[in-house]
Amino acid sequence: MFSAFAKVTTGVDKTDELKKILDGLAKKQVYVGIPEGGERPEEQGQPITNAQLLYAHTHGIRQKAMRDEMNPKVESGEMTYSKAYQMWIQTHGSPLWRSPPRPVLEPAIEHNKEALSNQLRKVSEVALDGGDPEPELHKAGLMGQNFAREWFTNPENGWPPNSPITEERKGSDKPLIDTGEIRKAITYVVKG
């Protein structure tokens, strides 16, 4: 026969307070990337933002002749791609890309997800202890920003090397690093 004694205590019900804290925290968002309007310097003479440039490098660029041939067909609806195929091409690139995909944000965050998770845990702990989570959210954003910026030179980024023509033109064998403007444009914001 099993016999046990249990001591039951009652206290103040803080369920509503806890729910309020968690609801407030759930409204907070930390974004890492290049905000739209992150313009490139005027001296480069390009009507493209750093956000658009990073998107192009993330997904690759088709050769101009191919774009000229395909764009009217795609825009008219004559040529269509399934959403699954479009997603596959954007994720993996294609032998037809002139500039191969070199993603930055997603793989950098994925590569450092443990450190970011630990920081976000601190955000929760501070909030649940009644403190202001905002400084810890900013630390998480700064970490994400720095991880993304460091990804440009991380040997684990898996990026294809520059072509010999690009190396000669740039005088460098480092993909996506020319003036450093894209890398410097990566930042973070906390909203909510």
XYZ file of C-alpha atoms in Angstrom:
192
model
C 0.000 0.000 0.000
C 1.179 3.457 -0.890
C 0.740 6.287 1.549
C 1.767 9.890 1.015
C 1.213 13.260 2.525
C 0.989 16.382 0.452
C 1.070 19.964 1.550
C -1.100 22.273 -0.509
C -0.616 26.010 -0.297
C -2.536 28.770 -1.937
C -1.279 32.157 -2.906
C -2.103 35.063 -5.081
C -3.319 34.137 -8.559
C -1.070 35.978 -11.021
C -2.466 34.339 -14.139
C -3.904 37.584 -15.520
C -0.670 39.471 -14.852
C 1.364 36.726 -16.512
C -0.971 36.681 -19.519
C -0.658 40.459 -19.872
C 3.164 40.248 -19.831
C 3.225 37.436 -22.388
C 0.688 39.184 -24.647
C 2.801 42.349 -24.581
C 5.937 40.384 -25.385
C 4.205 38.550 -28.237
C 3.544 41.910 -29.920
C 7.260 42.702 -30.043
C 9.162 41.920 -33.240
C 12.870 42.133 -34.041
C 13.656 42.541 -37.742
C 17.137 42.117 -39.218
C 17.895 43.171 -42.776
C 18.039 46.237 -44.963
C 15.083 48.572 -44.537
C 13.476 49.696 -47.782
C 14.924 53.062 -48.629
C 18.435 51.987 -47.584
C 19.820 53.842 -50.582
C 23.198 53.232 -52.130
C 25.576 56.197 -52.263
C 24.936 58.689 -55.084
C 28.417 58.288 -56.544
C 27.552 54.755 -57.603
C 24.915 56.193 -59.923
C 22.577 53.223 -59.533
C 18.811 53.643 -59.109
C 18.619 50.547 -56.903
C 18.455 50.306 -53.148
C 20.714 48.154 -51.008
C 17.634 46.099 -50.091
C 16.949 45.380 -53.771
C 20.615 44.610 -54.410
C 20.783 42.142 -51.510
C 17.606 40.465 -52.802
C 19.187 40.076 -56.258
C 22.352 38.570 -54.782
C 20.331 36.286 -52.532
C 18.389 34.814 -55.436
C 20.829 35.216 -58.327
C 20.599 37.162 -61.553
C 19.744 35.762 -64.971
C 21.741 36.759 -68.032
C 20.416 39.900 -69.730
C 19.597 38.133 -73.008
C 17.499 35.607 -71.109
C 15.717 38.331 -69.114
C 14.978 40.276 -72.304
C 13.493 37.160 -73.901
C 11.535 35.942 -70.876
C 10.153 39.106 -69.268
C 7.578 39.955 -71.974
C 6.373 36.344 -71.988
C 6.068 36.233 -68.199
C 4.390 39.650 -67.991
C 1.860 38.748 -70.709
C 1.028 35.442 -69.022
C 2.292 33.403 -71.998
C 4.993 31.823 -69.810
C 4.176 30.870 -66.227
C 5.952 29.011 -63.477
C 4.329 27.094 -60.675
C 4.817 28.647 -57.238
C 6.712 25.519 -56.175
C 9.135 25.850 -59.091
C 9.606 29.563 -58.445
C 10.411 28.831 -54.789
C 12.826 26.056 -55.751
C 14.680 28.329 -58.199
C 14.872 31.124 -55.635
C 16.214 28.768 -53.016
C 18.648 26.747 -55.103
C 19.451 28.870 -58.135
C 19.744 27.549 -61.642
C 22.550 26.741 -64.079
C 21.126 29.623 -66.110
C 21.907 32.258 -63.482
C 24.643 34.645 -64.446
C 25.246 35.508 -60.816
C 24.693 32.511 -58.557
C 22.580 32.827 -55.416
C 24.512 33.969 -52.356
C 21.963 34.206 -49.539
C 22.865 36.211 -46.446
C 20.109 36.773 -43.900
C 18.413 33.393 -43.545
C 21.553 31.237 -43.427
C 23.329 33.661 -41.079
C 20.420 33.577 -38.635
C 20.046 29.793 -38.980
C 23.788 29.293 -38.391
C 23.582 31.311 -35.162
C 20.132 30.268 -33.964
C 21.365 28.843 -30.660
C 22.979 32.123 -29.589
C 19.915 34.058 -30.728
C 17.591 31.645 -28.901
C 19.583 32.130 -25.709
C 19.273 35.906 -26.045
C 15.536 35.685 -26.707
C 15.237 33.501 -23.611
C 16.775 36.402 -21.653
C 14.113 38.692 -23.119
C 11.404 36.412 -21.718
C 13.101 36.071 -18.340
C 13.452 39.838 -17.927
C 9.813 40.400 -18.910
C 8.526 37.681 -16.575
C 10.605 39.124 -13.735
C 8.814 42.433 -14.253
C 11.665 44.201 -16.030
C 11.778 46.098 -19.310
C 12.513 43.625 -22.138
C 13.347 46.400 -24.639
C 17.139 46.497 -23.972
C 17.354 42.713 -24.338
C 15.352 42.884 -27.595
C 17.852 45.430 -28.904
C 20.705 43.099 -27.932
C 19.019 40.313 -29.933
C 18.649 42.646 -32.915
C 22.274 43.741 -32.707
C 23.371 40.111 -32.543
C 21.325 39.293 -35.658
C 22.737 42.338 -37.455
C 26.306 41.346 -36.626
C 25.766 37.692 -37.546
C 24.430 38.781 -40.962
C 27.322 41.194 -41.521
C 29.868 38.542 -40.528
C 28.279 36.033 -42.948
C 29.929 37.840 -45.880
C 33.346 36.582 -44.735
C 32.314 33.383 -42.959
C 33.976 30.422 -44.713
C 30.864 28.346 -43.901
C 28.610 30.523 -46.092
C 29.103 28.069 -48.982
C 29.011 30.760 -51.637
C 30.397 29.991 -55.081
C 33.614 31.880 -55.820
C 33.676 34.930 -58.052
C 34.307 34.290 -61.713
C 37.810 35.164 -62.963
C 36.295 38.116 -64.861
C 34.714 39.457 -61.663
C 37.932 38.960 -59.696
C 39.885 40.893 -62.306
C 37.317 43.714 -62.441
C 37.026 44.012 -58.645
C 40.594 43.156 -57.804
C 39.229 40.785 -55.157
C 38.112 37.193 -54.834
C 35.574 37.932 -52.077
C 31.966 37.462 -53.295
C 29.561 40.342 -52.542
C 32.290 42.499 -51.026
C 33.195 45.499 -53.131
C 32.533 48.796 -51.359
C 31.005 47.175 -48.260
C 27.825 49.242 -48.591
C 25.438 46.268 -48.611
C 27.035 44.829 -45.505
C 26.972 48.175 -43.696
C 23.315 48.690 -44.661
C 22.209 45.574 -42.748
C 20.657 46.702 -39.494
C 17.828 45.816 -37.139
C 14.663 47.387 -35.796
C 12.478 46.504 -32.828
C 8.756 47.078 -33.341
C 5.645 46.595 -31.298
